[in-house]
Amino acid sequence: MTAELARDPNSPDDPYLWLEEVTGEKALDWVRARNHPTIAEFCRGEFEADFERMRAEALEVLDTDARIPYVRRRGEYLYNFWRDAANPRGLWRRTTLDSYRGDSPEWDVLIDVDELGRADDEKWVWAGATVIEPEFTRALVNLSRGGSDAVIVREFDMLTREFIPDGFTLPEAKSQIGWEDPDTVLVGTDFGADSLTESGYPRIVKRWRRGTPLRDAETVFEGTRTDVSVSGSADRTPGFERTFVGRAVDFWNEETYEVRGPELIRIDAPTDASVSVHREWLLIELRTDWTLDDNAGATYRAGSLLAARYDEFMSGTKDLSVVFEPDEHTCLHQSAWTRDRLLLVTLADVASRVEIVTPGSWQREPIAGIPPATHTVIAAADDTGDEFFLDSSGFDMPSQLVRATDGEHLEEIKSAPAFFDAENLDVQQYFVPSKDGTLIPYFVVRSRDAEAPGPTLLGGYGGFESSKTPGYSGVLGRLWLARGGTYVMANIRGGGEYGPSWHTQAIREGRHKVDEDFAAVADDLVRRGITTVEQLAAQGGSNGGLLMGIMLTKYPEKFGALVCDVPLLDMRRYHLLLAGASWVAEYGDPDNPDDWEFISKYSPYQNISATRHYPQVLFTTSTRDDRVHPGHARKMVAALQAAGHQVWLYENIEGGHAGAADNEQAAFKAALSYSFLWRTLGGHA
């Protein structure tokens, strides 16, 4: 890399800006020229048999009919979206509870995405459906070309099983749309000039009535171009009908308003808190401490969940009840309503606990009968009835799905098969002090017979308050653990494993703590004799891909290999590419000299060295990723190669930010990554 490029990648001296032209022929030719040697090296030749075996094993896991078909209740039916070998793009379908309880439910298919794609001559990827409630007769179906975040919207008649030719439809955009009543939707989309934010999301919410052109829709709310996005929603619960708009000022701050005729009444909670409304109740989940001057100076701790009666709160009476308060080891992980109960999942040193809460008294009772040594999440909850589903799994235990209507009687309704022999697996949790002394937990999963030291894969994310928790992965189990590899999951700062403060202390100028935590775990694995530097690999995607880029350029001596998926890497320009502007609150603003001072110290693209020894690295991305620009990976590969380093790239033409548009592509990508890891670390696949 030239000195000029290191100083200012925005300048004409950056020779790789042209690689940001996503579908330019020159850029795509460059991609193909790098895909070919990667595939030839790790998928073909003398190692082709190993690769194909892993690809087939991964695809069997992803396609098997023995997987749990997770459901969501809408009225009398349970809905599911399903992909398998016969239906690679998937089926949107439904069944009844009685049928679902059986081993072979009878599914009523509403939309066959493969068939729809053939009819439209498009490679559609399912992006969800918004069903009108409580009628359950119409749906707003989102379809993506190749897996991108941008979607088209079509109105679907769930009685006739047909799309409505003159119904609500939107062209491709990063739209937000929802029902206000059977003949009205609230919509934010690309309305034309100046209708999007700098992040590429809707800036305007409009009320669009059936039978009228979109251009005549009534404006309900406008944000500013510097906002991340605005959105509209409606609660159609009988007796509690309300319309809301939200204005995301940045990634972590949002103003929420109730729309009452021409008036907008703000929910007067901290903008960095999460607010939700259910029937007569308002919930406020705090990200920072909140002191109320009009409530005897009461201070509520960051990470607390508060409740109030909605109408009283909106009238100015802030009579708040504490539903949950964190401690040094415990945080709130998940919450969901049934009609009359609130479900809570908490984490204590990354171990889950599920409770059921009675509104009003806010009495919490643990739910008994959950499998020990597993992580449990709320898979679904019916906010119009009393039904909920809980899913429990662990590194060595496949998922078990239970159904309940109270906190005492759990019905095991489905269980996933074992995809690998976990009988001899051992799971241990360790803690290591980071550079500033903070104890960082991590899990080590390996066979009791595994070689020590041996090939080890370390995973991490460290951003956006996203928690990494124990869970079962048939692909990881088959392609890594069953072949003698060790897997490590690091619960580094930037995530939410210990509540919002675990995240907020590691954003912006504190970002270095994420890297220091991860490096500390890597060192501890070697110190404990679990692995060696030469046998240690790390993998991460998106924000975790940024982490891999930092490991490559700041801590290359700690790793034998890195897999960097759909990454952010050029932090000088990230805010100018696709959705990047929405993450300024997380990383800082590169155009602000004070922020660039700390960003520049870790931005991988600006810190490539031609003289340091780097481990082997595989970058993967997707041409159709319209969230994290593929130019990050492309430019990093180009700059690394120019600096004399060997580096590998695989860019999938489809896939969006997930990197794969169907199970076939996901299996190929998994096999490629594990083939690279086994080859590079000196193991045998």
XYZ file of C-alpha atoms in Angstrom:
685
model
C 0.000 0.000 0.000
C 1.309 3.435 -0.865
C 1.894 6.129 1.723
C -0.633 8.298 -0.116
C -3.316 5.619 0.235
C -2.576 5.233 3.916
C -2.935 8.989 4.424
C -6.161 9.579 2.520
C -8.130 6.759 0.854
C -10.626 9.371 -0.376
C -8.001 10.893 -2.625
C -7.530 10.034 -6.303
C -4.378 8.197 -5.196
C -6.542 5.367 -3.849
C -6.172 2.988 -6.797
C -9.038 0.745 -5.677
C -12.048 3.057 -5.504
C -13.273 1.542 -8.773
C -13.882 -1.719 -6.907
C -16.796 0.029 -5.173
C -18.642 -0.097 -8.510
C -20.679 -3.098 -7.413
C -21.829 -4.443 -10.785
C -19.330 -2.754 -13.072
C -17.906 -5.240 -15.584
C -14.323 -4.318 -14.745
C -14.970 -4.901 -11.034
C -16.835 -8.166 -11.640
C -14.055 -9.427 -13.913
C -11.626 -8.659 -11.091
C -13.851 -10.615 -8.665
C -14.073 -13.615 -10.998
C -10.299 -13.607 -11.376
C -9.975 -14.002 -7.604
C -12.864 -16.387 -7.040
C -11.303 -18.854 -9.465
C -8.010 -19.492 -7.605
C -9.830 -19.661 -4.262
C -12.190 -22.341 -5.534
C -9.360 -24.157 -7.299
C -7.236 -24.173 -4.143
C -9.800 -25.242 -1.555
C -12.617 -26.919 -3.506
C -10.921 -28.706 -6.387
C -7.870 -30.805 -7.198
C -6.495 -33.249 -4.647
C -8.767 -31.836 -1.924
C -11.981 -31.946 -3.939
C -13.197 -35.139 -2.278
C -12.804 -33.613 1.202
C -14.554 -30.423 0.131
C -17.451 -32.248 -1.518
C -17.883 -34.444 1.546
C -18.134 -31.381 3.773
C -20.454 -29.600 1.340
C -22.771 -32.616 1.241
C -22.748 -32.946 5.031
C -23.556 -29.255 5.478
C -26.339 -29.409 2.906
C -27.826 -32.464 4.602
C -28.024 -30.495 7.859
C -29.579 -27.465 6.188
C -32.060 -29.407 4.043
C -33.166 -32.210 6.346
C -36.882 -32.537 6.966
C -36.057 -33.493 10.551
C -35.313 -29.863 11.449
C -37.793 -28.104 13.715
C -40.270 -26.039 11.669
C -40.536 -22.977 13.899
C -43.927 -21.323 13.842
C -45.744 -18.121 14.657
C -49.429 -18.034 15.497
C -51.729 -15.821 13.483
C -55.320 -16.496 14.486
C -56.231 -20.179 14.248
C -53.149 -21.168 12.244
C -49.441 -21.613 12.928
C -47.294 -20.155 10.123
C -43.826 -21.268 9.012
C -41.312 -20.494 6.283
C -39.400 -23.556 5.090
C -36.528 -24.363 2.731
C -35.324 -27.825 1.734
C -33.747 -29.643 -1.205
C -37.006 -29.717 -3.154
C -37.815 -26.087 -2.319
C -34.499 -24.206 -2.214
C -36.136 -20.743 -2.206
C -38.808 -21.855 0.221
C -42.469 -22.277 1.078
C -44.663 -19.977 3.137
C -47.133 -22.343 4.746
C -49.407 -22.920 7.707
C -50.951 -25.680 9.799
C -53.112 -26.205 12.878
C -51.856 -26.876 16.396
C -53.241 -30.409 16.412
C -51.472 -31.194 13.171
C -48.265 -29.484 14.318
C -48.125 -31.732 17.368
C -47.763 -34.752 15.100
C -44.614 -36.170 13.537
C -45.738 -35.227 10.018
C -47.847 -32.055 10.088
C -50.147 -31.351 7.170
C -48.957 -28.085 5.711
C -51.127 -25.760 3.685
C -48.808 -23.936 1.247
C -49.704 -20.299 0.622
C -46.722 -19.213 -1.477
C -44.138 -21.369 -3.266
C -41.226 -18.951 -3.779
C -39.484 -21.216 -6.308
C -42.630 -21.431 -8.410
C -43.171 -17.686 -8.102
C -39.612 -17.028 -9.221
C -40.032 -19.215 -12.277
C -43.277 -17.441 -13.187
C -41.657 -14.002 -12.755
C -38.272 -15.032 -14.190
C -36.656 -13.674 -11.011
C -34.445 -15.276 -8.353
C -36.701 -14.204 -5.499
C -35.581 -14.538 -1.888
C -38.263 -14.480 0.807
C -38.047 -11.389 3.021
C -41.141 -11.858 5.188
C -44.827 -10.997 5.214
C -46.895 -8.570 7.285
C -50.348 -10.082 7.908
C -53.282 -7.857 8.781
C -54.598 -8.508 12.297
C -57.064 -9.528 13.584
C -58.609 -10.408 10.210
C -55.671 -12.515 8.891
C -57.031 -12.214 5.343
C -54.377 -10.121 3.592
C -50.583 -9.960 3.708
C -47.952 -7.522 2.484
C -45.293 -9.848 1.063
C -41.662 -8.740 0.791
C -39.490 -10.300 -1.916
C -35.800 -9.623 -2.457
C -33.758 -10.034 -5.609
C -30.818 -12.215 -4.640
C -31.111 -11.582 -0.910
C -30.558 -7.820 -0.799
C -32.165 -5.664 1.901
C -34.096 -3.773 -0.775
C -37.403 -5.518 -1.516
C -40.473 -5.274 -3.646
C -43.837 -5.386 -1.847
C -46.995 -7.093 -3.118
C -50.375 -7.463 -1.463
C -51.488 -11.104 -1.166
C -55.017 -12.426 -0.642
C -54.741 -15.275 1.871
C -58.220 -16.570 0.974
C -57.792 -16.827 -2.803
C -54.005 -17.531 -2.578
C -53.323 -14.878 -5.194
C -51.495 -11.592 -5.404
C -53.903 -8.688 -5.843
C -53.205 -6.962 -9.187
C -54.523 -3.556 -8.048
C -53.503 -3.993 -4.415
C -50.779 -2.259 -2.423
C -47.507 -2.726 -4.316
C -44.119 -1.058 -4.069
C -41.122 -1.176 -6.402
C -37.716 -2.243 -5.138
C -36.515 -0.125 -2.204
C -35.616 -0.389 1.469
C -39.253 0.167 2.353
C -41.163 0.020 5.611
C -44.885 -0.741 5.347
C -47.621 -1.896 7.710
C -51.394 -2.049 8.051
C -53.389 0.720 9.702
C -56.712 -0.818 8.664
C -57.847 -3.186 5.862
C -57.823 -0.347 3.329
C -54.954 1.789 4.638
C -51.222 1.271 5.083
C -48.478 3.349 6.650
C -45.556 3.424 4.264
C -42.034 4.743 4.104
C -40.197 4.141 0.845
C -38.311 5.875 -1.943
C -40.872 8.506 -2.940
C -38.362 10.275 -5.164
C -35.985 13.167 -4.600
C -35.096 13.916 -0.959
C -37.302 11.131 0.433
C -34.474 8.995 1.863
C -32.000 9.560 4.672
C -28.260 9.574 4.162
C -28.345 5.940 5.322
C -30.654 5.040 2.441
C -33.768 4.401 4.548
C -37.172 6.154 4.447
C -37.259 9.765 5.667
C -41.027 10.208 5.261
C -44.009 8.188 6.513
C -47.244 8.470 4.536
C -50.783 7.185 4.939
C -51.754 5.410 1.717
C -55.421 4.565 1.124
C -56.607 1.779 -1.122
C -57.511 2.773 -4.648
C -55.423 5.950 -4.644
C -52.022 6.448 -6.291
C -48.992 6.425 -4.021
C -48.135 9.969 -5.077
C -51.359 11.175 -3.430
C -50.638 9.500 -0.084
C -50.944 11.802 2.945
C -47.734 12.723 4.726
C -47.916 11.763 8.406
C -44.360 12.480 9.496
C -41.028 13.710 8.114
C -37.596 13.209 9.592
C -34.322 14.791 8.495
C -31.742 13.520 6.040
C -29.272 12.940 8.878
C -31.694 10.638 10.709
C -31.170 6.915 10.218
C -34.824 6.281 9.312
C -38.444 6.948 10.178
C -41.222 4.378 10.487
C -44.938 4.049 11.083
C -46.939 1.302 12.792
C -50.425 0.661 14.076
C -51.735 -1.439 16.967
C -55.133 -2.848 15.974
C -55.883 -4.618 19.275
C -59.630 -4.097 19.864
C -60.067 -1.389 22.490
C -56.429 -0.318 22.249
C -56.185 0.956 18.671
C -53.239 3.324 18.292
C -50.984 4.609 15.522
C -47.312 5.375 16.102
C -44.408 6.914 14.228
C -40.775 6.593 15.129
C -37.803 8.757 14.254
C -34.403 7.065 14.613
C -32.087 10.016 15.188
C -29.120 7.634 15.133
C -28.651 3.905 15.610
C -29.222 4.120 19.374
C -31.618 7.044 19.792
C -35.232 7.129 18.674
C -38.199 9.375 19.320
C -41.564 7.595 19.376
C -44.872 9.425 18.940
C -48.513 8.449 19.113
C -50.488 9.897 16.214
C -53.784 11.403 17.413
C -55.440 13.021 14.430
C -53.180 15.902 13.386
C -51.250 15.729 16.696
C -48.038 13.882 17.475
C -47.745 13.056 21.200
C -44.241 11.969 22.140
C -43.691 9.064 24.537
C -41.505 10.950 26.992
C -38.904 8.278 27.678
C -35.146 8.601 27.115
C -34.420 8.470 23.391
C -31.829 5.728 23.896
C -34.375 3.501 25.676
C -36.482 0.864 23.930
C -40.202 1.520 24.344
C -43.081 -0.822 23.572
C -46.818 -0.750 24.164
C -49.075 -3.724 24.908
C -52.742 -3.144 25.660
C -52.786 -0.833 28.713
C -49.055 -1.207 29.471
C -45.955 0.728 28.457
C -42.537 -0.937 28.833
C -39.294 1.060 28.875
C -35.945 -0.752 28.681
C -33.092 1.581 29.657
C -29.687 1.732 28.016
C -28.370 4.424 30.380
C -29.274 5.554 33.893
C -32.470 7.643 34.060
C -33.175 10.152 36.817
C -36.707 11.584 37.107
C -36.853 15.037 38.662
C -40.613 14.762 39.075
C -40.472 11.413 40.870
C -38.612 12.300 44.060
C -35.358 12.209 42.124
C -35.602 8.452 41.531
C -32.776 7.016 39.432
C -33.289 3.847 37.439
C -30.233 1.854 36.410
C -29.148 1.172 32.846
C -30.415 -2.240 31.797
C -33.591 -1.977 33.885
C -37.020 -2.787 32.500
C -39.721 -0.374 33.688
C -43.499 -0.510 33.336
C -46.275 2.057 33.543
C -49.915 2.335 32.593
C -49.758 3.833 29.125
C -52.596 6.367 29.393
C -51.367 7.643 32.763
C -47.792 7.981 31.492
C -48.949 9.897 28.412
C -50.970 12.248 30.619
C -47.801 13.092 32.574
C -48.021 10.701 35.542
C -44.724 8.828 35.623
C -45.668 6.129 38.118
C -43.089 3.521 37.153
C -42.650 -0.041 38.374
C -39.335 -1.870 38.146
C -39.939 -5.169 36.369
C -36.264 -6.101 36.158
C -33.052 -4.558 37.484
C -29.629 -5.894 36.457
C -26.737 -6.758 38.724
C -23.030 -7.289 38.090
C -23.603 -10.710 36.542
C -27.173 -10.623 35.229
C -28.886 -8.762 32.391
C -32.142 -8.826 30.473
C -31.801 -10.756 27.233
C -35.328 -11.028 25.805
C -38.946 -10.189 26.603
C -42.283 -10.940 24.948
C -45.982 -10.631 25.770
C -48.800 -13.078 25.727
C -52.179 -11.447 26.181
C -52.010 -11.308 29.983
C -48.446 -12.269 30.906
C -44.945 -11.007 30.236
C -42.097 -13.443 29.516
C -38.510 -12.582 30.438
C -35.227 -14.292 29.536
C -32.226 -13.153 31.567
C -28.539 -14.032 31.301
C -26.345 -14.666 34.332
C -22.735 -15.030 33.175
C -24.235 -15.988 29.784
C -26.499 -18.681 31.307
C -30.209 -18.211 30.606
C -33.179 -18.180 32.970
C -36.824 -17.817 31.920
C -39.506 -16.191 34.054
C -43.187 -15.375 33.668
C -44.386 -12.042 35.040
C -47.851 -10.956 36.189
C -48.615 -7.359 35.090
C -49.637 -4.967 37.832
C -47.908 -6.774 40.685
C -44.959 -7.546 38.366
C -44.364 -10.690 40.360
C -41.764 -12.881 38.624
C -41.889 -16.676 38.742
C -39.301 -18.990 37.173
C -40.528 -21.429 34.543
C -39.637 -24.944 35.642
C -38.785 -27.902 33.439
C -36.340 -26.217 31.086
C -33.412 -28.533 30.167
C -30.330 -27.784 32.303
C -27.086 -26.442 30.823
C -28.847 -25.028 27.769
C -29.621 -21.614 26.370
C -33.343 -20.907 26.115
C -35.077 -18.265 24.017
C -38.669 -17.250 23.373
C -39.304 -18.727 19.935
C -42.818 -17.241 19.654
C -45.516 -15.720 21.852
C -49.145 -15.003 21.007
C -49.950 -11.504 22.248
C -53.655 -12.106 21.653
C -53.834 -15.375 23.622
C -51.903 -17.302 26.243
C -49.655 -19.512 24.096
C -45.873 -19.329 23.896
C -43.035 -21.484 22.582
C -39.571 -21.816 24.151
C -36.544 -23.219 22.355
C -33.630 -24.692 24.311
C -30.291 -25.846 22.926
C -26.643 -26.074 23.847
C -23.335 -26.614 22.102
C -23.816 -30.348 22.580
C -27.638 -30.574 22.650
C -29.952 -30.107 19.649
C -32.929 -27.807 19.997
C -35.989 -28.796 21.981
C -39.178 -26.815 21.400
C -41.778 -26.666 24.152
C -45.214 -25.082 24.158
C -46.940 -23.640 27.209
C -49.856 -21.494 28.284
C -48.609 -20.932 31.836
C -45.372 -21.205 33.777
C -45.932 -24.702 35.144
C -47.007 -27.040 32.343
C -44.546 -27.370 29.469
C -45.361 -29.616 26.527
C -42.383 -30.830 24.502
C -43.697 -30.442 21.004
C -40.652 -30.858 18.740
C -37.000 -31.879 19.020
C -34.243 -31.555 16.468
C -32.080 -34.525 15.528
C -28.423 -34.842 16.440
C -26.284 -34.129 13.408
C -23.029 -35.271 14.987
C -21.909 -37.430 17.903
C -21.728 -35.114 20.914
C -21.471 -37.898 23.487
C -17.825 -37.157 24.143
C -17.988 -33.366 23.884
C -16.839 -31.249 26.789
C -18.037 -27.658 27.318
C -16.148 -25.373 29.674
C -16.464 -21.683 30.477
C -13.357 -19.680 31.307
C -12.681 -16.052 32.231
C -9.611 -14.050 31.273
C -8.668 -10.468 32.249
C -8.490 -8.072 29.326
C -5.876 -5.333 29.087
C -7.818 -3.092 31.507
C -8.491 -5.950 33.948
C -12.120 -6.621 32.962
C -12.900 -10.344 33.104
C -13.987 -11.665 29.691
C -15.902 -14.971 29.566
C -15.496 -17.501 26.801
C -16.681 -21.042 26.107
C -14.467 -23.900 24.906
C -16.151 -26.813 23.122
C -14.142 -29.884 22.165
C -14.040 -33.641 22.298
C -12.479 -35.141 25.404
C -10.278 -37.078 22.998
C -9.220 -34.027 20.989
C -5.528 -33.355 20.633
C -4.275 -30.596 22.903
C -2.954 -28.360 21.592
C -4.987 -28.733 18.406
C -6.796 -26.871 15.622
C -9.036 -24.248 17.254
C -11.597 -21.857 15.807
C -12.344 -18.700 17.812
C -15.562 -16.826 17.037
C -16.469 -13.290 18.049
C -18.613 -10.292 17.158
C -18.327 -7.474 19.695
C -20.789 -4.862 18.546
C -24.292 -3.404 18.474
C -25.199 -4.945 21.851
C -25.585 -8.334 20.134
C -25.025 -11.228 22.530
C -23.328 -14.474 21.522
C -24.897 -17.345 23.434
C -24.457 -21.135 23.509
C -26.404 -22.973 20.853
C -26.371 -26.042 18.665
C -24.944 -25.904 15.141
C -25.108 -29.054 13.066
C -22.813 -27.561 10.417
C -20.149 -26.500 12.928
C -20.503 -29.849 14.687
C -20.078 -31.943 11.569
C -17.456 -29.938 9.729
C -15.331 -28.915 12.711
C -16.046 -30.551 16.085
C -16.626 -34.095 14.800
C -13.358 -33.874 12.878
C -11.368 -33.099 16.031
C -11.462 -29.320 16.005
C -12.019 -27.130 19.062
C -14.540 -24.291 18.952
C -14.340 -21.218 21.179
C -17.013 -18.532 21.587
C -15.772 -15.244 23.047
C -18.231 -12.989 24.909
C -16.273 -9.794 24.346
C -17.403 -6.253 25.053
C -19.420 -4.469 22.424
C -22.019 -7.215 22.791
C -24.880 -7.352 25.271
C -23.962 -10.352 27.408
C -23.858 -8.188 30.560
C -26.373 -5.561 29.547
C -26.037 -2.207 27.748
C -22.917 -1.074 29.610
C -21.036 -4.097 28.226
C -21.717 -2.499 24.870
C -21.485 1.247 25.512
C -18.018 1.098 27.072
C -16.705 -0.352 23.783
C -18.169 1.980 21.145
C -16.564 4.956 19.390
C -13.323 5.847 21.224
C -13.742 2.734 23.384
C -13.701 0.422 20.364
C -10.162 -0.730 21.180
C -11.581 -2.707 24.112
C -13.306 -5.077 21.676
C -9.990 -5.909 20.056
C -8.137 -6.147 23.358
C -10.758 -8.534 24.756
C -10.534 -10.803 21.720
C -6.738 -10.769 21.742
C -6.783 -11.645 25.454
C -8.920 -14.707 24.762
C -6.568 -15.753 21.945
C -3.564 -15.470 24.280
C -5.345 -17.404 27.027
C -6.113 -20.302 24.688
C -2.406 -20.639 23.932
C -1.425 -20.168 27.583
C -3.794 -22.944 28.683
C -2.360 -25.303 26.082
C -5.656 -25.600 24.238
C -3.975 -24.552 20.988
C -0.898 -22.925 19.512
C -0.622 -19.746 17.491
C -0.089 -21.792 14.324
C -3.247 -23.847 15.037
C -5.477 -20.944 16.101
C -7.979 -19.459 13.640
C -10.680 -16.840 14.116
C -13.845 -16.105 12.180
C -16.350 -13.258 12.210
C -18.849 -11.572 9.921
C -20.096 -8.018 9.350
C -19.020 -6.111 12.486
C -17.240 -9.367 13.372
C -15.553 -9.112 9.967
C -14.208 -5.720 11.029
C -12.859 -7.466 14.124
C -11.077 -9.999 11.890
C -9.573 -7.172 9.839
C -8.242 -5.606 13.031
C -6.812 -8.937 14.184
C -5.061 -9.209 10.815
C -3.483 -5.760 10.902
C -2.942 -5.222 14.651
C -2.471 -8.713 16.081
C -1.260 -10.891 13.187
C 1.218 -12.760 15.370
C -1.594 -14.328 17.417
C -3.273 -16.339 14.631
C -2.552 -18.982 12.048
C -5.615 -18.193 9.934
C -8.580 -15.801 9.706
C -11.969 -15.995 7.963
C -13.428 -12.535 7.380
C -17.071 -12.598 6.208
C -19.108 -9.693 4.690
C -16.824 -7.257 6.532
C -16.470 -3.560 7.171
C -12.818 -2.687 6.564
C -12.410 0.790 5.063
C -13.552 2.818 8.066
C -12.596 6.063 6.326
C -15.432 5.571 3.846
C -17.823 3.174 5.586
C -20.340 5.962 6.283
C -20.512 6.808 2.569
C -21.350 3.265 1.447
C -24.889 1.828 1.548
C -26.257 1.694 5.110
C -22.956 2.800 6.631
C -24.177 6.225 7.759
C -26.559 4.504 10.168
C -23.605 3.178 12.201
C -21.909 6.466 13.012
C -23.251 6.268 16.592
C -21.446 2.932 16.963
C -18.094 3.728 15.357
C -17.841 7.516 15.119
C -17.817 9.944 12.188
C -14.676 9.702 10.002
C -15.324 13.230 8.711
C -14.920 14.576 12.241
C -11.148 14.957 12.847
C -11.523 14.057 16.528
C -13.357 10.836 15.629
C -10.990 9.971 12.802
C -8.147 10.251 15.277
C -9.324 7.084 17.082
C -10.883 5.349 14.051
C -7.688 5.704 12.026
C -5.749 3.740 14.618
C -7.678 0.552 13.889
C -9.276 0.893 10.440
C -7.875 -2.213 8.702
C -7.712 -0.755 5.193
C -5.584 2.156 6.400
C -3.254 -0.003 8.504
C -1.949 -2.610 6.060
C 1.776 -3.222 6.397
C 4.037 -4.521 3.660
C 6.644 -5.669 6.170
C 4.687 -7.532 8.880
C 3.953 -11.220 8.511
C 0.231 -11.891 8.183
C -1.611 -15.163 8.712
C -3.542 -16.774 5.872
C -6.885 -15.012 5.426
C -10.071 -15.793 3.494
C -12.449 -12.927 2.724
C -16.040 -13.686 1.705
C -18.676 -11.221 0.561
C -21.720 -10.933 -1.713
C -22.320 -8.790 -4.763
C -25.945 -8.442 -3.608
C -25.045 -7.251 -0.113
C -26.690 -3.836 0.056
C -26.016 -3.369 3.759
C -22.227 -3.766 4.034
C -20.706 -2.825 0.693
C -18.697 -5.618 -1.021
C -16.134 -2.940 -1.840
C -14.776 -3.319 1.702
C -13.599 -6.882 1.063
C -12.612 -6.224 -2.552
C -10.419 -3.220 -1.762
C -8.816 -4.945 1.225
C -7.878 -7.934 -0.911
C -6.463 -5.676 -3.629
C -4.408 -3.654 -1.153
C -3.119 -6.762 0.625
C -2.069 -8.340 -2.650
C -0.346 -5.112 -3.693
C 1.537 -5.194 -0.384
C 2.815 -8.680 -1.227
C 0.535 -10.798 0.963
C -1.198 -13.998 -0.066
C -4.925 -13.598 0.435
C -8.061 -15.391 -0.738
C -11.442 -14.003 -1.827
C -14.802 -15.598 -2.526
C -17.621 -13.292 -3.588
C -21.052 -14.844 -4.083
C -23.084 -13.068 -6.749
C -26.269 -13.593 -4.696
C -26.834 -13.815 -0.964
C -27.243 -10.323 0.398
C -25.726 -9.639 3.805
C -26.296 -13.288 4.785
C -23.794 -14.273 2.109
C -26.086 -16.979 0.687
C -29.528 -16.905 -0.901
C -30.403 -20.579 -0.339
C -29.175 -23.712 1.433
C -27.064 -24.828 -1.541
C -25.092 -21.586 -1.446
C -24.835 -21.666 2.356
C -23.478 -25.233 2.270
C -20.910 -24.297 -0.379
C -19.733 -21.305 1.620
C -19.482 -23.328 4.847
C -17.496 -26.093 3.149
C -15.178 -23.530 1.566
C -14.484 -21.885 4.930
C -13.821 -25.156 6.745
C -11.713 -26.499 3.872
C -9.603 -23.338 4.121
C -9.316 -23.721 7.897
C -8.344 -27.388 7.874
C -5.816 -26.882 5.103
C -4.284 -23.780 6.651
C -4.076 -25.064 10.211
C -2.525 -28.340 9.132
C -5.422 -30.577 10.099
C -7.313 -33.153 8.087
C -10.868 -32.641 6.893
